[in-house]
Tab-separated table of C-alpha atoms in Angstrom:
chain	number	residue	atom	x	y	z
U	1	MET	CA	52.195	-42.580	-62.687
U	2	GLY	CA	51.217	-40.128	-59.955
U	3	SER	CA	48.863	-37.192	-59.974
U	4	ASP	CA	48.512	-34.862	-62.943
U	5	GLU	CA	51.725	-32.940	-63.521
U	6	GLY	CA	51.682	-29.546	-61.855
U	7	THR	CA	48.358	-30.154	-60.121
U	8	ALA	CA	48.412	-30.773	-56.392
U	9	ARG	CA	45.340	-32.784	-55.551
U	10	THR	CA	46.168	-32.545	-51.851
U	11	GLU	CA	45.469	-28.791	-52.010
U	12	VAL	CA	48.371	-27.614	-49.827
U	13	ALA	CA	47.327	-23.970	-50.108
U	14	SER	CA	43.861	-24.632	-48.686
U	15	ALA	CA	42.849	-25.144	-45.050
U	16	VAL	CA	39.901	-27.228	-46.227
U	17	TRP	CA	40.575	-30.195	-48.471
U	18	GLY	CA	37.864	-30.533	-51.069
U	19	ARG	CA	36.465	-33.682	-52.601
U	20	THR	CA	38.840	-36.124	-54.225
U	21	ALA	CA	38.336	-38.911	-56.706
U	22	PRO	CA	37.535	-42.310	-55.168
U	23	THR	CA	40.421	-43.914	-57.094
U	24	HIS	CA	42.886	-43.280	-54.223
U	25	ARG	CA	42.822	-43.864	-50.466
U	26	ARG	CA	42.507	-40.485	-48.812
U	27	TYR	CA	44.288	-39.629	-45.552
U	28	GLU	CA	44.389	-36.417	-43.554
U	29	ARG	CA	45.675	-35.895	-40.029
U	30	ARG	CA	46.452	-32.728	-38.112
U	31	SER	CA	48.840	-32.757	-35.130
U	32	ALA	CA	50.007	-30.053	-32.758
U	33	VAL	CA	53.714	-29.249	-33.065
U	34	GLY	CA	53.971	-26.730	-30.222
U	35	THR	CA	53.455	-23.070	-29.455
U	36	GLY	CA	55.239	-19.809	-30.046
U	37	GLU	CA	57.185	-17.946	-32.698
U	38	ALA	CA	60.353	-20.018	-32.249
U	39	VAL	CA	58.406	-23.245	-32.878
U	40	TRP	CA	56.771	-21.689	-35.951
U	41	GLU	CA	60.123	-20.592	-37.378
U	42	ARG	CA	61.790	-23.964	-36.738
U	43	ALA	CA	58.887	-26.037	-38.082
U	44	SER	CA	58.415	-23.824	-41.159
U	45	ARG	CA	62.086	-23.958	-42.058
U	46	SER	CA	62.260	-27.701	-41.460
U	47	VAL	CA	59.218	-28.652	-43.532
U	48	LEU	CA	60.473	-26.610	-46.486
U	49	ARG	CA	63.842	-28.414	-46.367
U	50	TRP	CA	62.489	-31.986	-46.293
U	51	GLY	CA	62.770	-32.190	-42.489
U	52	VAL	CA	59.628	-34.283	-42.045
U	53	LYS	CA	61.082	-36.914	-44.361
U	54	THR	CA	64.669	-36.876	-43.054
U	55	ARG	CA	63.590	-36.940	-39.400
U	56	SER	CA	61.396	-39.928	-40.242
U	57	GLY	CA	64.274	-42.029	-41.546
U	58	PHE	CA	64.349	-41.080	-45.222
U	59	ALA	CA	67.486	-40.028	-47.058
U	60	VAL	CA	66.937	-36.970	-49.249
U	61	PRO	CA	69.733	-36.264	-51.753
U	62	ASP	CA	69.122	-32.515	-51.892
U	63	ASP	CA	68.722	-30.487	-48.710
U	64	ALA	CA	67.880	-27.343	-50.637
U	65	ALA	CA	64.473	-25.786	-50.084
U	66	VAL	CA	61.654	-27.610	-51.845
U	67	ARG	CA	60.605	-26.083	-55.145
U	68	ALA	CA	57.895	-26.921	-57.649
U	69	GLY	CA	59.226	-29.188	-60.380
U	70	GLN	CA	62.028	-30.578	-58.187
U	71	ARG	CA	62.545	-34.314	-58.846
U	72	LEU	CA	64.318	-36.475	-56.309
U	73	ASP	CA	64.907	-40.101	-55.444
U	74	LEU	CA	64.140	-40.439	-51.759
U	75	ARG	CA	65.529	-43.532	-50.024
U	76	PHE	CA	64.302	-45.525	-47.046
U	77	ARG	CA	66.330	-48.328	-45.477
U	78	ILE	CA	64.608	-51.379	-44.023
U	79	GLY	CA	67.422	-53.530	-42.661
U	80	PRO	CA	69.674	-54.359	-45.601
U	81	VAL	CA	67.060	-53.284	-48.176
U	82	VAL	CA	66.988	-49.749	-49.549
U	83	VAL	CA	63.654	-48.661	-51.016
U	84	ARG	CA	63.850	-46.029	-53.759
U	85	GLU	CA	61.020	-43.494	-53.925
U	86	PRO	CA	61.126	-41.219	-56.991
U	87	VAL	CA	59.010	-38.090	-56.491
U	88	GLU	CA	58.289	-34.690	-58.021
U	89	VAL	CA	57.253	-31.612	-56.029
U	90	VAL	CA	53.981	-30.350	-57.530
U	91	ALA	CA	53.119	-27.466	-55.198
U	92	VAL	CA	54.748	-25.240	-52.592
U	93	VAL	CA	52.926	-22.774	-50.343
U	94	ARG	CA	54.576	-19.977	-48.334
U	95	THR	CA	52.362	-17.488	-46.534
U	96	ASP	CA	52.562	-15.787	-43.140
U	97	ASP	CA	50.586	-18.592	-41.481
U	98	ARG	CA	50.926	-21.579	-43.860
U	99	VAL	CA	53.961	-23.287	-45.388
U	100	GLY	CA	54.334	-26.657	-46.997
U	101	PHE	CA	54.506	-28.691	-50.145
U	102	ALA	CA	53.085	-31.650	-52.009
U	103	TYR	CA	54.837	-34.221	-54.134
U	104	ARG	CA	53.535	-36.819	-56.513
U	105	THR	CA	55.028	-40.238	-56.911
U	106	LEU	CA	56.812	-41.159	-60.117
U	107	PRO	CA	57.087	-44.567	-61.817
U	108	GLY	CA	59.075	-46.972	-59.648
U	109	HIS	CA	57.688	-45.592	-56.368
U	110	PRO	CA	56.150	-48.239	-54.066
U	111	VAL	CA	52.722	-46.527	-54.270
U	112	ASP	CA	50.945	-44.271	-56.728
U	113	GLY	CA	49.660	-40.944	-55.498
U	114	GLU	CA	50.522	-37.743	-53.724
U	115	GLU	CA	51.626	-36.654	-50.264
U	116	ALA	CA	51.580	-33.226	-48.611
U	117	PHE	CA	53.184	-31.744	-45.495
U	118	VAL	CA	51.788	-28.420	-44.288
U	119	VAL	CA	52.651	-26.361	-41.214
U	120	THR	CA	50.142	-23.746	-40.065
U	121	ARG	CA	49.707	-21.498	-37.100
U	122	GLU	CA	46.512	-20.422	-35.430
U	123	GLY	CA	47.165	-17.860	-32.756
U	124	ASP	CA	50.148	-19.187	-30.820
U	125	THR	CA	49.634	-22.857	-31.757
U	126	VAL	CA	51.635	-24.489	-34.569
U	127	TRP	CA	50.089	-27.443	-36.399
U	128	MET	CA	51.271	-29.933	-38.996
U	129	THR	CA	48.796	-31.443	-41.431
U	130	LEU	CA	49.565	-34.576	-43.425
U	131	ARG	CA	47.516	-35.313	-46.506
U	132	SER	CA	47.908	-38.181	-48.922
U	133	LEU	CA	46.199	-39.953	-51.754
U	134	THR	CA	47.498	-43.472	-52.435
U	135	ARG	CA	46.710	-46.557	-54.458
U	136	PRO	CA	48.761	-49.540	-55.656
U	137	SER	CA	51.793	-48.696	-57.747
U	138	THR	CA	51.792	-49.281	-61.476
U	139	THR	CA	55.110	-51.117	-60.960
U	140	ARG	CA	54.117	-54.785	-60.826
U	141	GLY	CA	56.354	-55.888	-57.955
U	142	TRP	CA	55.152	-53.086	-55.705
U	143	ALA	CA	51.513	-53.584	-56.650
U	144	LEU	CA	51.679	-57.163	-55.326
U	145	VAL	CA	52.776	-56.039	-51.848
U	146	PHE	CA	50.396	-53.072	-51.518
U	147	PRO	CA	48.622	-54.556	-48.454
U	148	LEU	CA	51.990	-54.675	-46.640
U	149	LEU	CA	52.776	-51.141	-47.770
U	150	ARG	CA	49.520	-49.918	-46.247
U	151	ALA	CA	50.668	-51.321	-42.895
U	152	ALA	CA	54.060	-49.634	-43.340
U	153	GLN	CA	52.267	-46.332	-44.022
U	154	VAL	CA	50.813	-46.427	-40.500
U	155	VAL	CA	54.320	-46.510	-39.015
U	156	VAL	CA	55.723	-43.900	-41.389
U	157	ARG	CA	52.831	-41.514	-40.762
U	158	TRP	CA	53.377	-41.861	-37.010
U	159	ARG	CA	57.013	-40.874	-37.604
U	160	TYR	CA	55.921	-37.919	-39.743
U	161	ARG	CA	53.621	-36.643	-36.989
U	162	ARG	CA	56.509	-36.707	-34.491
U	163	ALA	CA	59.157	-35.290	-36.840
U	164	LEU	CA	58.642	-31.597	-36.074
U	165	ARG	CA	58.077	-31.841	-32.320
């Protein structure tokens, strides 16, 4: 199972990510999205409607705004294979200069952990921060291929970083 219900360990509301338990692989990367109010508005709206995921090749069954407690089965196609990723949104942040959300993985997901997508602005510059905590899934089949999934994460994270540009 993923992170504790209702507790976002990726700390989406905070600019500084505190210490995390060594049980998961920690990842954080910040990328510039662009500059200006129009970029901020577009990126903010997109991240809160699953845009980072959909623009990275994932199918999201609900295009409504993310909300805490929302449970979805995300899908990712790799050739003829469709990978199911059950998730639950555990935190949403909406302030004047920070918007985003975190979800935890649910049983059946290829990895165990949490992922967060946050858009911020500092002056005129708009940034996206990706945070994740991952470890092998508790689902036996997925746990066996975790080393391959780590390689796939590199590609998916690259897609995430480009999704809002």
